[in-house]
Short mmCIF file of C-alpha atoms in Angstrom, two decimals:
data_model
loop_
_atom_site.label_atom_id
_atom_site.label_comp_id
_atom_site.label_asym_id
_atom_site.label_seq_id
_atom_site.Cartn_x
_atom_site.Cartn_y
_atom_site.Cartn_z
CA MET F 1 0.00 0.11 0.11
CA ASP F 2 1.67 2.98 -0.91
CA ARG F 3 0.52 6.15 1.04
CA ARG F 4 1.85 8.57 -1.73
CA LEU F 5 -1.13 6.78 -4.23
CA ILE F 6 -3.39 9.19 -2.17
CA ILE F 7 -1.69 11.82 -0.96
CA GLU F 8 -0.94 13.17 -4.48
CA HIS F 9 -4.25 13.07 -4.75
CA ILE F 10 -4.96 15.45 -1.43
CA PRO F 11 -5.12 19.27 -2.71
CA ARG F 12 -7.66 18.16 -5.95
CA LEU F 13 -9.95 16.69 -2.83
CA ARG F 14 -9.64 19.54 -1.24
CA ARG F 15 -10.37 22.36 -3.99
CA TYR F 16 -13.58 19.94 -4.59
CA ALA F 17 -14.54 19.85 -0.89
CA ARG F 18 -13.71 23.46 -0.65
CA ALA F 19 -15.60 24.21 -3.67
CA LEU F 20 -18.39 22.07 -2.57
CA VAL F 21 -19.14 22.87 1.27
CA GLY F 22 -17.54 26.34 1.15
CA ASP F 23 -15.90 26.77 4.68
CA ARG F 24 -12.65 25.81 4.38
CA TYR F 25 -12.74 23.77 7.63
CA VAL F 26 -15.82 22.22 6.86
CA ALA F 27 -14.26 21.14 3.35
CA ASP F 28 -11.23 19.96 5.66
CA ASP F 29 -13.33 17.78 7.57
CA LEU F 30 -14.94 16.31 4.65
CA VAL F 31 -11.69 15.34 3.17
CA GLN F 32 -10.33 14.34 6.05
CA ASP F 33 -13.31 11.68 6.31
CA THR F 34 -12.76 10.79 2.82
CA LEU F 35 -9.32 9.80 3.54
CA GLU F 36 -9.69 7.89 6.45
CA ARG F 37 -12.37 5.80 4.51
CA ALA F 38 -10.39 5.40 1.97
CA TRP F 39 -7.59 3.94 4.03
CA ASN F 40 -10.00 1.78 5.38
CA LYS F 41 -10.89 0.69 2.25
CA PHE F 42 -8.35 1.04 0.36
CA TYR F 43 -8.23 -2.84 -0.48
CA LEU F 44 -11.01 -2.64 -2.77
CA TRP F 45 -9.60 -0.09 -4.90
CA ARG F 46 -8.21 -2.20 -8.14
CA PRO F 47 -4.84 -1.05 -9.03
CA GLY F 48 -4.90 0.11 -12.43
CA SER F 49 -8.28 1.66 -12.44
CA ASP F 50 -8.58 5.39 -11.95
CA LEU F 51 -7.80 6.10 -7.78
CA ARG F 52 -8.75 9.91 -8.18
CA ALA F 53 -12.61 8.84 -9.32
CA TRP F 54 -12.83 6.25 -6.73
CA LEU F 55 -11.64 8.79 -3.81
CA PHE F 56 -14.70 10.80 -5.38
CA THR F 57 -16.76 8.59 -5.04
CA ILE F 58 -15.71 8.19 -1.54
CA MET F 59 -16.34 11.67 -1.27
CA HIS F 60 -19.60 11.71 -2.83
CA ASN F 61 -20.88 9.12 0.04
CA VAL F 62 -19.20 10.75 2.94
CA PHE F 63 -20.74 14.05 1.77
CA VAL F 64 -24.36 12.80 1.36
CA ASN F 65 -24.41 11.20 4.64
CA GLN F 66 -22.81 13.99 6.55
CA ALA F 67 -25.62 16.11 5.19
CA ARG F 68 -28.05 13.64 5.94
CA ARG F 69 -27.15 13.48 9.07
CA ARG F 70 -26.73 17.38 10.09
CA ARG F 71 -27.77 19.54 7.02
CA TYR F 72 -24.53 21.90 6.01
CA GLU F 73 -24.62 25.27 7.44
CA ILE F 74 -24.63 26.97 4.46
CA GLU F 75 -25.67 30.49 5.34
CA GLN F 76 -22.03 30.53 7.53
CA ALA F 77 -20.57 29.01 4.53
CA MET F 78 -21.99 32.28 2.26
CA GLU F 79 -20.62 34.59 4.77
CA GLU F 80 -16.79 33.30 4.42
CA VAL F 81 -16.48 33.50 0.48
CA PRO F 82 -13.08 31.88 -0.24
CA ALA F 83 -9.60 33.38 -0.68
CA VAL F 84 -9.73 33.97 -4.24
CA SER F 85 -6.34 34.71 -6.44
CA VAL F 86 -4.74 38.22 -6.12
CA ARG F 87 -4.59 38.79 -9.17
CA ALA F 88 -7.74 39.06 -9.92
CA THR F 89 -9.13 43.33 -9.84
CA GLN F 90 -11.85 44.57 -7.88
CA SER F 91 -14.68 43.77 -10.95
CA GLU F 92 -13.34 40.31 -10.84
CA GLN F 93 -13.32 39.99 -7.15
CA LEU F 94 -17.21 40.54 -7.02
CA GLU F 95 -17.68 38.56 -9.83
CA LEU F 96 -16.09 35.50 -8.11
CA GLN F 97 -18.14 36.48 -4.97
CA ASP F 98 -21.60 36.31 -7.16
CA VAL F 99 -20.61 33.01 -8.76
CA ASP F 100 -19.56 31.39 -5.59
CA ARG F 101 -23.60 32.75 -4.09
CA VAL F 102 -25.01 31.33 -6.87
CA LEU F 103 -22.86 28.37 -6.65
CA ARG F 104 -24.09 27.46 -2.99
CA SER F 105 -27.58 28.31 -4.17
CA LEU F 106 -28.08 25.23 -5.85
CA SER F 107 -29.29 22.00 -4.45
CA PRO F 108 -26.41 19.86 -3.35
CA GLU F 109 -26.81 17.15 -6.33
CA GLN F 110 -26.73 19.93 -8.79
CA ARG F 111 -23.05 21.43 -6.99
CA GLU F 112 -21.76 17.97 -7.28
CA VAL F 113 -22.16 17.72 -10.67
CA VAL F 114 -21.22 21.83 -12.15
CA LEU F 115 -18.25 21.43 -10.06
CA LEU F 116 -17.09 18.03 -10.73
CA VAL F 117 -17.90 19.08 -14.82
CA ALA F 118 -16.29 22.16 -14.67
CA VAL F 119 -13.74 22.62 -11.87
CA GLU F 120 -12.39 18.84 -11.57
CA GLN F 121 -12.46 18.46 -15.64
CA LEU F 122 -14.40 14.59 -15.25
CA THR F 123 -15.57 13.50 -18.02
CA TYR F 124 -20.31 13.10 -18.34
CA GLU F 125 -19.04 9.30 -17.92
CA GLU F 126 -16.67 9.98 -15.17
CA VAL F 127 -19.29 11.75 -13.25
CA SER F 128 -21.44 9.62 -13.81
CA GLY F 129 -19.61 6.68 -12.45
CA ALA F 130 -18.02 9.10 -9.43
CA LEU F 131 -21.63 9.72 -8.47
CA GLU F 132 -22.47 6.48 -9.15
CA ILE F 133 -25.95 8.50 -11.73
CA PRO F 134 -26.94 7.66 -14.67
CA ILE F 135 -25.41 10.09 -17.82
CA GLY F 136 -28.85 11.10 -18.25
CA THR F 137 -29.22 12.18 -14.91
CA VAL F 138 -25.32 13.79 -15.08
CA MET F 139 -26.88 15.87 -18.45
CA SER F 140 -30.24 17.10 -16.84
CA ARG F 141 -28.79 18.30 -13.68
CA LEU F 142 -25.64 19.89 -15.26
CA SER F 143 -28.63 21.56 -17.74
CA ARG F 144 -30.58 22.47 -15.07
CA ALA F 145 -27.63 24.06 -12.72
CA ARG F 146 -25.87 26.06 -15.22
CA GLU F 147 -29.22 27.21 -16.19
CA ARG F 148 -30.17 28.63 -13.19
CA MET F 149 -26.47 29.88 -12.81
CA ARG F 150 -27.27 31.82 -15.90
CA GLN F 151 -30.71 32.91 -14.29
CA LEU F 152 -29.08 34.16 -11.23
CA LEU F 153 -26.18 36.11 -12.27
CA GLY F 154 -27.93 37.59 -15.10
CA ALA F 155 -30.48 39.03 -13.09
CA GLN F 156 -27.74 40.25 -10.81
CA GLY F 157 -26.37 42.26 -13.52
CA VAL F 158 -23.33 40.74 -13.16
CA MET F 159 -22.81 39.43 -16.65
CA PRO F 160 -22.18 42.24 -19.09
CA LEU F 161 -25.43 43.09 -20.75
CA LYS F 162 -25.85 44.36 -24.40
CA VAL F 163 -25.26 48.34 -24.73
CA VAL F 164 -28.24 49.51 -26.43
CA LYS F 165 -27.68 52.74 -27.55
CA MET O 1 -30.36 21.17 -39.90
CA LYS O 2 -31.51 18.86 -37.19
CA PRO O 3 -31.54 20.59 -33.84
CA LEU O 4 -29.13 19.64 -31.08
CA ALA O 5 -29.60 17.99 -27.97
CA GLU O 6 -29.04 19.77 -25.05
CA ALA O 7 -26.49 17.62 -23.97
CA GLU O 8 -24.18 17.77 -27.39
CA LEU O 9 -24.81 21.91 -26.47
CA HIS O 10 -22.78 21.12 -23.43
CA THR O 11 -20.26 18.66 -25.08
CA TYR O 12 -18.80 22.27 -26.65
CA ILE O 13 -17.98 23.92 -23.93
CA ASP O 14 -17.18 20.69 -21.70
CA GLY O 15 -15.84 17.93 -23.87
CA ALA O 16 -13.13 17.02 -26.75
CA LEU O 17 -15.40 16.95 -29.51
CA SER O 18 -14.12 15.44 -33.10
CA GLU O 19 -13.60 18.50 -35.70
CA GLY O 20 -17.35 16.95 -37.53
CA ALA O 21 -19.50 17.46 -34.06
CA ARG O 22 -17.46 20.70 -33.55
CA ALA O 23 -18.22 22.15 -37.20
CA GLU O 24 -21.64 21.12 -36.75
CA ILE O 25 -22.56 22.91 -33.36
CA GLU O 26 -20.61 25.91 -34.39
CA ALA O 27 -23.08 25.90 -37.66
CA TRP O 28 -26.25 25.44 -35.32
CA LEU O 29 -24.75 28.47 -33.18
CA ALA O 30 -24.34 30.71 -35.54
CA SER O 31 -28.15 30.69 -36.71
CA HIS O 32 -29.30 30.49 -33.36
CA PRO O 33 -27.64 33.33 -31.33
CA GLU O 34 -29.53 32.91 -28.20
CA ASP O 35 -27.99 29.41 -27.56
CA ALA O 36 -24.97 30.92 -28.56
CA GLU O 37 -25.26 33.36 -26.22
CA ARG O 38 -26.37 30.37 -23.41
CA LEU O 39 -22.93 28.76 -24.43
CA ARG O 40 -21.32 31.65 -23.81
CA ALA O 41 -22.77 32.14 -20.20
CA TYR O 42 -22.13 29.05 -19.56
CA ALA O 43 -17.98 28.69 -20.42
CA GLU O 44 -18.09 31.73 -18.46
CA GLN O 45 -18.98 29.98 -15.46
CA ASN O 46 -16.58 27.65 -15.95
CA ALA O 47 -14.07 29.81 -15.92
CA LEU O 48 -15.12 31.84 -13.06
CA LEU O 49 -15.50 28.52 -11.24
CA ARG O 50 -12.05 27.59 -12.23
CA SER O 51 -10.34 30.91 -10.85
CA LEU O 52 -12.37 30.82 -7.66
CA TYR O 53 -11.33 27.64 -6.54
CA ASN O 54 -7.79 27.04 -8.08
CA PRO O 55 -6.01 28.64 -5.63
CA VAL O 56 -6.59 26.14 -3.10
CA LEU O 57 -4.17 23.31 -5.15
CA ASP O 58 -1.28 25.74 -4.12
CA GLU O 59 -2.43 25.95 -0.39
CA PRO O 60 0.07 23.95 1.17
CA VAL O 61 -1.88 20.86 2.26
CA PRO O 62 -2.28 20.83 6.56
CA ALA O 63 -0.45 18.61 8.23
CA ALA O 64 -3.54 16.97 10.18
CA LEU O 65 -4.44 15.80 6.66
CA LEU O 66 -0.99 14.37 5.69
CA ALA O 67 -1.06 12.77 9.55
CA VAL O 68 -4.34 10.50 8.18
CA ARG O 69 -3.18 7.24 8.28
CA PRO O 70 -4.22 3.83 7.38
CA HIS O 71 -3.66 2.28 11.32
CA ALA O 72 -7.31 2.24 12.64
CA GLY O 73 -8.32 0.67 9.11
CA LEU O 74 -5.87 -2.32 9.21
CA ARG O 75 -6.73 -2.65 12.96
CA TYR O 76 -10.59 -2.90 12.01
CA ALA O 77 -9.83 -5.18 9.01
CA ALA O 78 -7.76 -7.28 11.80
CA ALA O 79 -10.69 -7.40 13.84
CA ALA O 80 -13.27 -8.58 11.73
CA ALA O 81 -11.27 -11.32 10.32
CA ILE O 82 -10.77 -12.60 13.95
CA PHE O 83 -14.68 -12.16 14.42
CA ALA O 84 -15.58 -14.18 11.48
CA LEU O 85 -13.47 -16.77 12.57
CA GLY O 86 -15.28 -17.13 15.54
CA ILE O 87 -11.62 -16.68 17.94
CA GLY O 88 -11.73 -14.38 21.25
CA LEU O 89 -15.48 -13.80 20.23
CA GLY O 90 -16.43 -11.83 23.74
CA TRP O 91 -13.06 -9.69 23.60
CA ILE O 92 -13.98 -8.29 20.35
CA VAL O 93 -17.55 -7.92 21.09
CA ARG O 94 -16.60 -5.82 23.94
CA GLY O 95 -13.80 -4.33 22.28
CA MET O 96 -16.26 -3.07 19.45
CA PHE O 97 -18.53 -1.50 22.50
CA ASN O 98 -15.62 -0.11 24.19
CA THR O 99 -13.99 1.68 20.84
CA PRO O 100 -16.50 3.73 19.20
CA GLN O 101 -15.25 4.88 15.34
CA MET O 102 -16.07 8.60 15.83
CA PRO O 103 -13.88 10.53 18.86
CA PRO O 104 -16.26 10.98 21.33
CA VAL O 105 -17.39 14.54 21.32
CA SER O 106 -17.06 14.96 25.34
CA LEU O 107 -13.34 15.14 25.06
CA ALA O 108 -13.83 18.42 23.77
CA ARG O 109 -16.22 19.21 26.15
CA LEU O 110 -14.35 18.17 28.97
CA ALA O 111 -11.37 20.39 28.07
CA ALA O 112 -13.41 23.26 27.15
CA THR O 113 -15.19 23.29 30.86
CA ALA O 114 -11.51 22.95 32.28
CA HIS O 115 -9.80 25.45 30.29
CA VAL O 116 -13.15 27.88 31.41
CA VAL O 117 -12.70 26.89 34.88
CA TYR O 118 -8.64 27.11 35.25
CA SER O 119 -7.80 29.68 32.62
CA PRO O 120 -9.57 33.07 34.24
CA GLU O 121 -7.32 31.84 37.43
CA VAL O 122 -4.83 34.83 38.46
CA ARG O 123 -2.91 33.71 41.20
CA HIS O 124 -3.30 29.79 41.10
CA PRO O 125 -3.50 28.99 36.97
CA VAL O 126 -1.37 26.29 37.86
CA GLU O 127 -0.44 23.61 40.11
CA VAL O 128 3.09 23.56 38.54
CA PRO O 129 4.74 26.37 37.42
CA ALA O 130 6.68 26.40 34.32
CA GLY O 131 9.92 27.01 36.51
CA GLU O 132 9.70 23.69 37.28
CA GLU O 133 8.65 21.99 34.39
CA GLU O 134 10.71 19.30 34.14
CA HIS O 135 9.02 17.80 37.53
CA LEU O 136 5.75 19.14 35.95
CA VAL O 137 5.84 16.78 33.11
CA ASN O 138 7.69 13.75 35.19
CA TRP O 139 4.72 14.17 37.60
CA LEU O 140 2.08 14.06 34.98
CA SER O 141 4.13 11.70 32.72
CA LYS O 142 3.99 9.55 36.17
CA ARG O 143 0.57 9.50 36.73
CA LEU O 144 -1.02 9.37 32.95
CA GLY O 145 0.99 6.29 32.88
CA THR O 146 3.08 7.60 29.65
CA THR O 147 5.93 9.73 28.43
CA LEU O 148 4.32 13.11 27.78
CA LYS O 149 5.61 16.66 25.95
CA ALA O 150 5.15 19.90 27.09
CA PRO O 151 5.11 21.57 23.17
CA LYS O 152 7.25 24.47 22.56
CA LEU O 153 4.90 27.33 21.44
CA ALA O 154 7.29 30.36 22.34
CA PRO O 155 7.92 30.43 18.50
CA LEU O 156 4.33 31.37 18.14
CA GLY O 157 3.93 33.58 21.33
CA TYR O 158 2.88 31.60 23.66
CA GLU O 159 5.23 30.45 26.90
CA LEU O 160 4.18 27.55 28.79
CA VAL O 161 2.30 28.71 32.02
CA GLY O 162 3.03 25.36 33.77
CA GLY O 163 0.35 22.51 34.57
CA ARG O 164 -1.96 20.55 36.98
CA LEU O 165 -3.47 17.13 37.31
CA LEU O 166 -7.20 17.16 36.62
CA SER O 167 -9.64 14.16 37.07
CA GLY O 168 -11.39 12.89 34.14
CA PRO O 169 -14.13 10.11 33.28
CA GLN O 170 -11.19 7.77 32.41
CA GLY O 171 -8.69 8.59 35.53
CA PRO O 172 -6.24 11.15 35.84
CA VAL O 173 -5.79 14.09 32.93
CA ALA O 174 -3.14 16.48 32.40
CA GLN O 175 -3.54 19.74 31.67
CA PHE O 176 -0.75 22.13 30.16
CA MET O 177 -1.32 26.16 30.14
CA TYR O 178 -0.23 28.71 28.20
CA GLN O 179 -0.45 32.81 27.96
CA ASP O 180 0.80 35.00 25.20
CA THR O 181 1.97 38.82 26.27
CA ARG O 182 -1.73 39.54 26.21
CA GLY O 183 -2.69 37.36 28.57
CA GLN O 184 -4.61 35.35 25.92
CA ARG O 185 -4.57 32.05 27.72
CA LEU O 186 -4.69 28.56 26.20
CA THR O 187 -4.95 24.96 27.59
CA LEU O 188 -3.69 21.60 26.51
CA TYR O 189 -5.85 18.46 27.94
CA VAL O 190 -4.42 15.04 27.51
CA SER O 191 -6.41 12.39 29.00
CA ARG O 192 -6.13 8.48 28.79
CA GLN O 193 -9.03 7.40 25.76
CA ARG O 194 -11.12 4.12 26.54
CA GLY O 195 -10.97 1.19 24.31
CA GLU O 196 -8.71 0.01 21.70
CA PRO O 197 -5.44 2.44 20.94
CA ARG O 198 -6.81 4.18 17.56
CA ASP O 199 -5.72 7.52 15.77
CA THR O 200 -8.59 10.74 15.02
CA ALA O 201 -8.20 13.11 12.59
CA PHE O 202 -8.22 16.54 13.88
CA ARG O 203 -11.89 17.80 14.91
CA PHE O 204 -12.83 21.03 15.49
CA SER O 205 -15.93 22.22 18.35
CA GLN O 206 -16.84 25.65 19.33
CA GLU O 207 -18.13 25.11 22.29
CA ASP O 208 -19.88 28.36 23.68
CA ARG O 209 -16.76 30.68 23.07
CA VAL O 210 -13.81 28.25 23.56
CA SER O 211 -12.90 27.09 20.47
CA VAL O 212 -11.20 23.27 20.50
CA PHE O 213 -9.00 21.35 17.83
CA TYR O 214 -8.80 17.71 19.12
CA TRP O 215 -7.75 14.13 18.39
CA VAL O 216 -6.87 10.89 19.43
CA ASP O 217 -3.60 9.78 18.88
CA GLY O 218 -2.87 5.77 20.21
CA ASN O 219 -4.62 5.52 23.97
CA PHE O 220 -4.41 9.56 24.73
CA GLY O 221 -6.84 12.00 23.29
CA TYR O 222 -5.58 15.77 23.03
CA ALA O 223 -7.92 18.99 23.05
CA LEU O 224 -6.00 22.44 22.89
CA SER O 225 -8.21 25.21 23.71
CA GLY O 226 -8.76 28.90 23.54
CA GLU O 227 -10.62 31.56 23.35
CA ILE O 228 -8.94 32.48 19.65
CA ARG O 229 -10.71 32.57 16.56
CA LYS O 230 -10.09 28.64 15.25
CA GLU O 231 -7.79 30.15 11.89
CA GLN O 232 -5.19 31.24 14.48
CA LEU O 233 -5.96 27.97 17.19
CA LEU O 234 -5.57 25.81 14.59
CA GLN O 235 -1.93 26.91 13.52
CA VAL O 236 -1.29 26.35 17.49
CA ALA O 237 -2.77 22.43 16.97
CA GLU O 238 -0.72 21.78 13.71
CA VAL O 239 2.45 22.80 15.78
CA VAL O 240 1.21 21.08 18.81
CA TYR O 241 0.63 17.89 17.03
CA LYS O 242 4.44 17.96 15.09
CA GLN O 243 6.26 18.32 18.46
CA LEU O 244 4.57 15.31 19.89
CA ASN O 245 4.02 13.53 16.27
CA PRO O 246 8.00 13.72 15.55
#
């Protein structure tokens, strides 16, 4: 069993968890529980198969179980907007905060799909495997989530509107 | 031109497309400006989400995450195997009841309570002052039946005030107290845990005004308490953990 195999995936698990739950500490707790479970079940992982997808599956299960046990405090997460890249200009920062707020307003199921596709850049097939849902469900969640985000962002006037002279 | 399925439109911004498929979608978008506008917005969402969360990749990984170890898992797997063989059945069953998978929340609660009781003390915050550190550590080690260490937190601005022996549900408990130049106090609570030795990850608990990071390492539970922001407390907790697990 090689620790490095799992350890090298930690930064990406943290990125996904942070985007999923918002709060830094809740996110790292989620990563921690995922890692503990991964270690306990490592014998179930098939060498040669995609370890990252397997870890996302575990994180998904931990997330769903935790969300069932106690709902994440979304409001608190919304207050703590994650640190944004230092390169971002002020107007970009506003956009980033808006997009994060809108992301929090999605259902957890939609948020998972959007993030796995947009941030983790998994293929639709990989998302279907990681979340253990049919690909048709992946597509419908993705489509609804994106449209909802577009509506919300548009309503706030964040997306540039066409200039009408 | 046949109408494009919604899924195909998404493929345009997410997936690797063949040249043919790409050309087909572009032709569609050229004559359907609303779809084109929609896809432009979706692509922008992708870009914004990435610039929002990619910086997490550059953050140093918290020590607590690197410290997650497979030991506990192996132990449970081994226990399950023995159980299946029917050897030592009674002992295992007892062990299972004594060994909850999650660290007991009461550790954080007990530590926070002890913090609240002793940290406001002006004249008698500790039983043995830091001036007799060697005696303090030897005494508490003897009472807890392990080799304790008082972590050195001076680089973080916290000097050892001293320590005391407390009574907990599992017997003797050691409490080390630290303080910074403004008189802000932190306490480290060390107690023996019930059941089989195990390791847990860092956990955080907010006990009223007291923030507590706690973890279990082998037979002992550790809890660091303070009335400071959890980000600051985490920094100290990571240093404590590293010093106790060199």
